[in-house]
PDB file of C-alpha atoms in Angstrom:
ATOM      1  CA  MET T   1     158.031  73.119  35.463  1.00  0.00           C
ATOM      2  CA  SER T   2     160.019  74.044  32.418  1.00  0.00           C
ATOM      3  CA  ALA T   3     160.411  70.170  30.671  1.00  0.00           C
ATOM      4  CA  ASN T   4     155.947  69.985  30.416  1.00  0.00           C
ATOM      5  CA  GLY T   5     156.082  71.897  27.454  1.00  0.00           C
ATOM      6  CA  GLU T   6     158.669  70.246  25.726  1.00  0.00           C
ATOM      7  CA  PHE T   7     157.192  67.136  26.801  1.00  0.00           C
ATOM      8  CA  HIS T   8     153.591  68.252  25.016  1.00  0.00           C
ATOM      9  CA  ASP T   9     155.053  69.753  22.080  1.00  0.00           C
ATOM     10  CA  PHE T  10     157.035  65.868  21.665  1.00  0.00           C
ATOM     11  CA  LYS T  11     154.261  63.482  21.925  1.00  0.00           C
ATOM     12  CA  LYS T  12     152.137  65.580  19.641  1.00  0.00           C
ATOM     13  CA  LYS T  13     155.293  64.912  17.033  1.00  0.00           C
ATOM     14  CA  VAL T  14     155.253  61.450  18.212  1.00  0.00           C
ATOM     15  CA  LEU T  15     151.249  60.807  18.236  1.00  0.00           C
ATOM     16  CA  LYS T  16     151.042  62.682  14.683  1.00  0.00           C
ATOM     17  CA  ALA T  17     153.514  61.268  12.703  1.00  0.00           C
ATOM     18  CA  SER T  18     153.819  58.457  10.142  1.00  0.00           C
ATOM     19  CA  LEU T  19     155.521  55.136  11.404  1.00  0.00           C
ATOM     20  CA  GLU T  20     158.505  56.182   8.533  1.00  0.00           C
ATOM     21  CA  GLU T  21     158.999  59.732   9.841  1.00  0.00           C
ATOM     22  CA  ILE T  22     160.109  58.399  13.338  1.00  0.00           C
ATOM     23  CA  ASP T  23     162.272  56.161  11.997  1.00  0.00           C
ATOM     24  CA  ALA T  24     163.763  59.174   9.965  1.00  0.00           C
ATOM     25  CA  GLN T  25     164.562  60.373  14.054  1.00  0.00           C
ATOM     26  CA  ALA T  26     166.021  57.445  15.196  1.00  0.00           C
ATOM     27  CA  LYS T  27     169.821  58.669  15.435  1.00  0.00           C
ATOM     28  CA  HIS T  28     168.461  61.296  18.061  1.00  0.00           C
ATOM     29  CA  ALA T  29     166.025  57.653  19.404  1.00  0.00           C
ATOM     30  CA  GLN T  30     169.038  57.349  22.357  1.00  0.00           C
ATOM     31  CA  THR T  31     168.115  61.118  24.292  1.00  0.00           C
ATOM     32  CA  MET T  32     163.983  60.933  23.812  1.00  0.00           C
ATOM     33  CA  TRP T  33     164.264  57.374  25.306  1.00  0.00           C
ATOM     34  CA  ASN T  34     166.670  59.246  28.303  1.00  0.00           C
ATOM     35  CA  PHE T  35     164.529  62.011  28.534  1.00  0.00           C
ATOM     36  CA  LEU T  36     161.346  59.635  28.624  1.00  0.00           C
ATOM     37  CA  ILE T  37     162.417  58.094  31.130  1.00  0.00           C
ATOM     38  CA  ALA T  38     164.133  61.031  33.311  1.00  0.00           C
ATOM     39  CA  PHE T  39     160.095  62.296  32.685  1.00  0.00           C
ATOM     40  CA  ALA T  40     158.041  59.799  34.057  1.00  0.00           C
ATOM     41  CA  GLY T  41     160.392  59.137  37.140  1.00  0.00           C
ATOM     42  CA  LYS T  42     159.106  62.946  37.868  1.00  0.00           C
ATOM     43  CA  LYS T  43     156.090  63.486  36.648  1.00  0.00           C
ATOM     44  CA  PRO T  44     154.238  60.357  37.717  1.00  0.00           C
ATOM     45  CA  HIS T  45     150.390  62.112  36.899  1.00  0.00           C
ATOM     46  CA  PHE T  46     151.228  62.664  33.069  1.00  0.00           C
ATOM     47  CA  ARG T  47     151.098  58.206  33.388  1.00  0.00           C
ATOM     48  CA  SER T  48     148.580  56.926  30.657  1.00  0.00           C
ATOM     49  CA  LEU T  49     150.374  60.454  27.896  1.00  0.00           C
ATOM     50  CA  ILE T  50     153.743  58.486  28.659  1.00  0.00           C
ATOM     51  CA  ILE T  51     152.532  54.878  27.717  1.00  0.00           C
ATOM     52  CA  GLN T  52     150.962  55.800  24.178  1.00  0.00           C
ATOM     53  CA  VAL T  53     154.614  57.774  23.528  1.00  0.00           C
ATOM     54  CA  PHE T  54     156.023  54.431  24.621  1.00  0.00           C
ATOM     55  CA  HIS T  55     153.708  52.209  23.005  1.00  0.00           C
ATOM     56  CA  LYS T  56     154.155  54.471  19.837  1.00  0.00           C
ATOM     57  CA  LEU T  57     157.516  55.134  19.306  1.00  0.00           C
ATOM     58  CA  MET T  58     158.000  50.493  19.782  1.00  0.00           C
ATOM     59  CA  GLN T  59     155.959  50.186  17.092  1.00  0.00           C
ATOM     60  CA  VAL T  60     159.037  51.620  15.454  1.00  0.00           C
ATOM     61  CA  PRO T  61     161.911  48.817  14.690  1.00  0.00           C
ATOM     62  CA  SER T  62     164.849  51.373  14.552  1.00  0.00           C
ATOM     63  CA  TRP T  63     163.801  53.196  17.799  1.00  0.00           C
ATOM     64  CA  VAL T  64     163.125  49.306  19.592  1.00  0.00           C
ATOM     65  CA  ALA T  65     167.456  48.302  18.683  1.00  0.00           C
ATOM     66  CA  ALA T  66     168.575  51.499  20.531  1.00  0.00           C
ATOM     67  CA  TRP T  67     166.420  50.719  23.069  1.00  0.00           C
ATOM     68  CA  GLU T  68     167.626  47.089  23.043  1.00  0.00           C
ATOM     69  CA  ALA T  69     171.313  47.952  21.962  1.00  0.00           C
ATOM     70  CA  ASP T  70     170.895  50.184  25.921  1.00  0.00           C
ATOM     71  CA  SER T  71     171.281  48.870  28.986  1.00  0.00           C
ATOM     72  CA  GLU T  72     171.315  51.518  30.726  1.00  0.00           C
ATOM     73  CA  LEU T  73     168.129  52.482  30.207  1.00  0.00           C
ATOM     74  CA  HIS T  74     166.457  49.280  31.465  1.00  0.00           C
ATOM     75  CA  LYS T  75     168.495  49.924  34.655  1.00  0.00           C
ATOM     76  CA  GLN T  76     167.089  53.228  34.646  1.00  0.00           C
ATOM     77  CA  VAL T  77     163.359  51.972  33.892  1.00  0.00           C
ATOM     78  CA  GLN T  78     164.226  49.632  36.668  1.00  0.00           C
ATOM     79  CA  THR T  79     164.017  52.336  38.962  1.00  0.00           C
ATOM     80  CA  LEU T  80     160.527  54.277  37.603  1.00  0.00           C
ATOM     81  CA  HIS T  81     157.281  52.077  40.287  1.00  0.00           C
ATOM     82  CA  GLU T  82     157.767  48.851  40.545  1.00  0.00           C
ATOM     83  CA  ASP T  83     153.969  46.932  40.245  1.00  0.00           C
ATOM     84  CA  ASP T  84     152.179  50.319  38.596  1.00  0.00           C
ATOM     85  CA  LEU T  85     153.869  52.454  36.126  1.00  0.00           C
ATOM     86  CA  GLN T  86     157.179  49.663  34.695  1.00  0.00           C
ATOM     87  CA  SER T  87     154.532  46.804  34.170  1.00  0.00           C
ATOM     88  CA  ALA T  88     151.662  49.188  31.979  1.00  0.00           C
ATOM     89  CA  LEU T  89     155.136  49.525  30.019  1.00  0.00           C
ATOM     90  CA  GLY T  90     156.061  46.477  29.711  1.00  0.00           C
ATOM     91  CA  ALA T  91     152.356  45.273  28.582  1.00  0.00           C
ATOM     92  CA  GLN T  92     153.539  47.862  25.673  1.00  0.00           C
ATOM     93  CA  HIS T  93     155.996  45.757  23.595  1.00  0.00           C
ATOM     94  CA  GLU T  94     157.795  42.358  24.598  1.00  0.00           C
ATOM     95  CA  ALA T  95     161.852  45.163  24.749  1.00  0.00           C
ATOM     96  CA  LEU T  96     159.705  46.585  27.223  1.00  0.00           C
ATOM     97  CA  LYS T  97     158.663  43.795  28.995  1.00  0.00           C
ATOM     98  CA  LYS T  98     161.955  42.602  28.773  1.00  0.00           C
ATOM     99  CA  SER T  99     163.579  45.289  30.599  1.00  0.00           C
ATOM    100  CA  ILE T 100     161.435  45.588  33.962  1.00  0.00           C
ATOM    101  CA  ALA T 101     162.527  44.190  37.520  1.00  0.00           C
ATOM    102  CA  PRO T 102     161.414  40.613  38.147  1.00  0.00           C
ATOM    103  CA  SER T 103     159.055  42.421  40.506  1.00  0.00           C
ATOM    104  CA  ALA T 104     156.667  44.132  37.916  1.00  0.00           C
ATOM    105  CA  LEU T 105     157.162  41.670  35.235  1.00  0.00           C
ATOM    106  CA  LYS T 106     154.703  39.355  37.185  1.00  0.00           C
ATOM    107  CA  SER T 107     151.803  42.006  37.077  1.00  0.00           C
ATOM    108  CA  VAL T 108     152.376  43.413  33.415  1.00  0.00           C
ATOM    109  CA  THR T 109     149.348  40.913  32.637  1.00  0.00           C
ATOM    110  CA  LEU T 110     147.217  43.021  35.540  1.00  0.00           C
ATOM    111  CA  VAL T 111     147.246  46.240  34.822  1.00  0.00           C
ATOM    112  CA  LYS T 112     144.885  48.163  34.273  1.00  0.00           C
ATOM    113  CA  PRO T 113     142.099  47.659  30.878  1.00  0.00           C
ATOM    114  CA  GLU T 114     142.363  51.307  30.053  1.00  0.00           C
ATOM    115  CA  GLU T 115     146.556  50.679  30.007  1.00  0.00           C
ATOM    116  CA  GLN T 116     146.424  47.516  27.109  1.00  0.00           C
ATOM    117  CA  PRO T 117     147.395  47.876  24.479  1.00  0.00           C
ATOM    118  CA  GLU T 118     144.351  48.049  22.330  1.00  0.00           C
ATOM    119  CA  GLU T 119     142.545  50.261  25.241  1.00  0.00           C
ATOM    120  CA  VAL T 120     145.873  52.329  25.064  1.00  0.00           C
ATOM    121  CA  ARG T 121     145.573  52.650  20.670  1.00  0.00           C
ATOM    122  CA  LEU T 122     142.274  54.249  21.166  1.00  0.00           C
ATOM    123  CA  ALA T 123     143.644  56.766  23.433  1.00  0.00           C
ATOM    124  CA  MET T 124     146.127  57.266  21.432  1.00  0.00           C
ATOM    125  CA  GLU T 125     143.582  57.925  18.225  1.00  0.00           C
ATOM    126  CA  ARG T 126     141.621  60.518  20.566  1.00  0.00           C
ATOM    127  CA  GLU T 127     144.537  62.523  22.009  1.00  0.00           C
ATOM    128  CA  ARG T 128     145.424  63.246  18.473  1.00  0.00           C
ATOM    129  CA  MET T 129     141.966  63.678  17.540  1.00  0.00           C
ATOM    130  CA  ILE T 130     142.395  66.964  20.585  1.00  0.00           C
ATOM    131  CA  ASP T 131     145.622  67.696  19.571  1.00  0.00           C
ATOM    132  CA  ALA T 132     144.416  68.945  15.725  1.00  0.00           C
ATOM    133  CA  ILE T 133     141.100  70.534  17.488  1.00  0.00           C
ATOM    134  CA  LYS T 134     143.149  72.900  19.768  1.00  0.00           C
ATOM    135  CA  GLU T 135     146.014  73.676  16.747  1.00  0.00           C
ATOM    136  CA  GLU T 136     142.172  74.595  14.780  1.00  0.00           C
ATOM    137  CA  ASP T 137     141.616  76.848  17.740  1.00  0.00           C
ATOM    138  CA  GLU T 138     145.357  78.680  17.644  1.00  0.00           C
ATOM    139  CA  GLU T 139     144.711  76.771  21.187  1.00  0.00           C
ATOM    140  CA  ASP T 140     149.155  75.246  21.585  1.00  0.00           C
ATOM    141  CA  GLU T 141     150.096  76.472  24.967  1.00  0.00           C
ATOM    142  CA  PRO T 142     151.325  73.408  27.142  1.00  0.00           C
ATOM    143  CA  GLU T 143     149.746  72.190  29.472  1.00  0.00           C
ATOM    144  CA  ASP T 144     149.694  72.266  33.353  1.00  0.00           C
ATOM    145  CA  GLU T 145     147.467  69.639  35.185  1.00  0.00           C
ATOM    146  CA  PRO T 146     147.606  66.185  34.356  1.00  0.00           C
ATOM    147  CA  ALA T 147     145.967  64.734  31.488  1.00  0.00           C
ATOM    148  CA  ASP T 148     144.407  61.844  34.117  1.00  0.00           C
ATOM    149  CA  LYS T 149     144.132  64.042  36.377  1.00  0.00           C
ATOM    150  CA  PRO T 150     140.444  62.628  37.996  1.00  0.00           C
ATOM    151  CA  GLY T 151     137.831  63.324  36.033  1.00  0.00           C
ATOM    152  CA  PRO T 152     139.417  64.602  32.714  1.00  0.00           C
ATOM    153  CA  GLY T 153     136.847  63.761  30.711  1.00  0.00           C
ATOM    154  CA  LEU T 154     134.112  65.096  32.471  1.00  0.00           C
ATOM    155  CA  ALA T 155     135.865  67.900  33.125  1.00  0.00           C
ATOM    156  CA  ALA T 156     136.680  68.196  29.389  1.00  0.00           C
ATOM    157  CA  LEU T 157     132.892  67.662  29.041  1.00  0.00           C
ATOM    158  CA  GLU T 158     131.519  70.751  31.484  1.00  0.00           C
ATOM    159  CA  GLU T 159     134.602  72.792  29.933  1.00  0.00           C
ATOM    160  CA  GLY T 160     132.670  73.012  26.945  1.00  0.00           C
ATOM    161  CA  ILE T 161     129.839  73.106  28.206  1.00  0.00           C
ATOM    162  CA  ASP T 162     130.497  76.217  30.303  1.00  0.00           C
ATOM    163  CA  ALA T 163     131.927  78.047  26.551  1.00  0.00           C
ATOM    164  CA  VAL T 164     128.482  76.819  25.100  1.00  0.00           C
ATOM    165  CA  ALA T 165     126.955  78.747  27.584  1.00  0.00           C
ATOM    166  CA  GLY T 166     128.488  81.986  27.517  1.00  0.00           C
ATOM    167  CA  ILE T 167     127.332  82.210  24.013  1.00  0.00           C
ATOM    168  CA  ASP T 168     123.830  83.733  25.385  1.00  0.00           C
ATOM    169  CA  GLU T 169     123.116  85.973  22.058  1.00  0.00           C
ATOM    170  CA  PRO T 170     123.326  85.908  18.223  1.00  0.00           C
ATOM    171  CA  ALA T 171     125.965  88.746  18.414  1.00  0.00           C
ATOM    172  CA  LYS T 172     128.193  86.547  20.212  1.00  0.00           C
ATOM    173  CA  MET T 173     128.318  83.159  17.947  1.00  0.00           C
ATOM    174  CA  ASP T 174     130.038  84.936  15.534  1.00  0.00           C
ATOM    175  CA  SER T 175     133.527  85.390  17.031  1.00  0.00           C
ATOM    176  CA  GLY T 176     132.729  82.876  20.215  1.00  0.00           C
ATOM    177  CA  GLY T 177     130.828  80.342  18.123  1.00  0.00           C
ATOM    178  CA  ILE T 178     133.983  77.933  16.579  1.00  0.00           C
ATOM    179  CA  PRO T 179     136.458  77.532  20.212  1.00  0.00           C
ATOM    180  CA  ALA T 180     132.699  76.861  22.047  1.00  0.00           C
ATOM    181  CA  LEU T 181     132.664  74.162  19.930  1.00  0.00           C
ATOM    182  CA  ASN T 182     136.391  73.363  19.711  1.00  0.00           C
ATOM    183  CA  LYS T 183     135.599  72.806  23.458  1.00  0.00           C
ATOM    184  CA  LEU T 184     132.389  71.346  23.634  1.00  0.00           C
ATOM    185  CA  ARG T 185     134.841  68.952  21.293  1.00  0.00           C
ATOM    186  CA  ILE T 186     137.775  68.096  23.867  1.00  0.00           C
ATOM    187  CA  GLY T 187     134.532  66.904  25.786  1.00  0.00           C
ATOM    188  CA  CYS T 188     132.539  64.328  23.723  1.00  0.00           C
ATOM    189  CA  ILE T 189     136.144  62.929  22.460  1.00  0.00           C
ATOM    190  CA  ARG T 190     137.123  62.456  26.221  1.00  0.00           C
ATOM    191  CA  CYS T 191     133.713  61.291  27.999  1.00  0.00           C
ATOM    192  CA  ALA T 192     133.331  59.138  24.801  1.00  0.00           C
ATOM    193  CA  GLY T 193     131.275  55.807  25.686  1.00  0.00           C
ATOM    194  CA  GLU T 194     131.447  57.662  29.118  1.00  0.00           C
ATOM    195  CA  GLU T 195     127.862  57.658  29.815  1.00  0.00           C
ATOM    196  CA  GLU T 196     128.201  58.436  33.524  1.00  0.00           C
ATOM    197  CA  SER T 197     129.715  61.423  32.094  1.00  0.00           C
ATOM    198  CA  PHE T 198     127.506  62.168  30.293  1.00  0.00           C
ATOM    199  CA  LEU T 199     123.960  61.587  31.731  1.00  0.00           C
ATOM    200  CA  GLN T 200     125.634  63.626  35.057  1.00  0.00           C
ATOM    201  CA  GLU T 201     125.288  66.740  32.199  1.00  0.00           C
ATOM    202  CA  VAL T 202     122.074  65.205  30.840  1.00  0.00           C
ATOM    203  CA  GLU T 203     119.613  68.476  32.116  1.00  0.00           C
ATOM    204  CA  HIS T 204     122.357  70.865  29.249  1.00  0.00           C
ATOM    205  CA  ALA T 205     121.031  69.064  27.028  1.00  0.00           C
ATOM    206  CA  PRO T 206     118.375  71.246  25.016  1.00  0.00           C
ATOM    207  CA  ASN T 207     120.430  73.987  25.604  1.00  0.00           C
ATOM    208  CA  VAL T 208     124.180  72.473  24.051  1.00  0.00           C
ATOM    209  CA  PHE T 209     121.593  70.837  21.036  1.00  0.00           C
ATOM    210  CA  ASN T 210     120.691  74.595  19.869  1.00  0.00           C
ATOM    211  CA  PHE T 211     123.553  76.106  19.817  1.00  0.00           C
ATOM    212  CA  LEU T 212     124.551  72.917  17.583  1.00  0.00           C
ATOM    213  CA  PHE T 213     122.006  73.806  14.933  1.00  0.00           C
ATOM    214  CA  SER T 214     122.052  77.913  15.543  1.00  0.00           C
ATOM    215  CA  LEU T 215     125.974  76.966  15.013  1.00  0.00           C
ATOM    216  CA  ILE T 216     125.618  75.563  11.615  1.00  0.00           C
ATOM    217  CA  LYS T 217     122.752  77.516  10.033  1.00  0.00           C
ATOM    218  CA  GLN T 218     124.770  81.090  10.551  1.00  0.00           C
ATOM    219  CA  LYS T 219     128.583  78.709  10.058  1.00  0.00           C
ATOM    220  CA  PRO T 220     127.275  76.245   7.803  1.00  0.00           C
ATOM    221  CA  SER T 221     131.293  75.801   6.902  1.00  0.00           C
ATOM    222  CA  ALA T 222     131.401  74.033  11.076  1.00  0.00           C
ATOM    223  CA  ILE T 223     129.547  70.773   9.749  1.00  0.00           C
ATOM    224  CA  GLN T 224     132.343  68.582  10.315  1.00  0.00           C
ATOM    225  CA  GLY T 225     132.561  69.636  14.386  1.00  0.00           C
ATOM    226  CA  VAL T 226     128.934  69.839  14.534  1.00  0.00           C
ATOM    227  CA  ALA T 227     128.793  66.051  12.996  1.00  0.00           C
ATOM    228  CA  GLU T 228     131.108  65.012  15.320  1.00  0.00           C
ATOM    229  CA  VAL T 229     129.731  66.159  18.266  1.00  0.00           C
ATOM    230  CA  MET T 230     126.926  65.310  17.232  1.00  0.00           C
ATOM    231  CA  ASN T 231     128.533  61.748  16.809  1.00  0.00           C
ATOM    232  CA  GLN T 232     129.334  61.480  20.088  1.00  0.00           C
ATOM    233  CA  LEU T 233     125.550  63.075  22.346  1.00  0.00           C
ATOM    234  CA  MET T 234     123.557  61.145  20.374  1.00  0.00           C
ATOM    235  CA  ALA T 235     125.489  57.762  21.130  1.00  0.00           C
ATOM    236  CA  SER T 236     124.648  58.878  25.062  1.00  0.00           C
ATOM    237  CA  GLN T 237     121.224  57.040  25.698  1.00  0.00           C
ATOM    238  CA  SER T 238     120.176  59.916  28.296  1.00  0.00           C
ATOM    239  CA  TRP T 239     121.339  62.301  26.025  1.00  0.00           C
ATOM    240  CA  GLY T 240     120.322  60.821  23.173  1.00  0.00           C
ATOM    241  CA  SER T 241     116.583  60.283  24.568  1.00  0.00           C
ATOM    242  CA  VAL T 242     116.073  64.183  25.200  1.00  0.00           C
ATOM    243  CA  MET T 243     116.905  64.365  21.132  1.00  0.00           C
ATOM    244  CA  GLU T 244     114.054  63.146  20.541  1.00  0.00           C
ATOM    245  CA  LYS T 245     111.010  63.802  23.204  1.00  0.00           C
ATOM    246  CA  ASN T 246     111.544  66.898  22.727  1.00  0.00           C
ATOM    247  CA  ARG T 247     109.850  68.372  19.449  1.00  0.00           C
ATOM    248  CA  LEU T 248     111.134  71.640  19.597  1.00  0.00           C
ATOM    249  CA  LEU T 249     114.730  71.085  18.898  1.00  0.00           C
ATOM    250  CA  GLN T 250     113.257  68.036  15.971  1.00  0.00           C
ATOM    251  CA  GLU T 251     111.596  71.249  14.243  1.00  0.00           C
ATOM    252  CA  ILE T 252     114.337  73.085  14.283  1.00  0.00           C
ATOM    253  CA  VAL T 253     116.225  70.129  12.428  1.00  0.00           C
TER     254      VAL T 253
END
């Protein structure tokens, strides 16, 4: 369990870093490759984040070279679940593809859509944004729950909406408004493009919109966060419809 914190710290640094910054740490590549494989073997429920870290590191030639030079790493990666994690890793880079077991190689082209490189890059950006929000809110605690537990987007959205519901009087807006906004930002990012998740929570739309407008009136400096949330909410057909049909909300705007 103690490895969870180390992995999350490393994940945040990797997703935030430039390729040049990662290259400058190439002397540690072998150590970190060993750690990541061992962690993946013990913590398969962190699968999506593990794939993101492998994908980012494999964009750096010096880290690819460290991987290719160490045959022990290839043996270790072949101990991971063949038709599942190995195939997903193999889809991220040719060097990984050459290292996985032959049986896993057959499934590389069949990996889930969200584990295709293009989708992994989008997931990396969402995760980087979430890490930045947590740093803003000074919530830098290691995550005990797996990032890809069932329904992570909906759970995060519900948490954000619950936080908003807790701001039920003006006095609470001063101290709790920004933390509630940040939870809502995380929920919206995790649910981006998932209309089903937004539809399930659409009954809360008037209250959430009212919170956002009240917050921006009281704290104009929150404009960027409010704009991020509104961008996602108005991209939802169900939430956008609430806004279009609610004259009171329009008058508040």
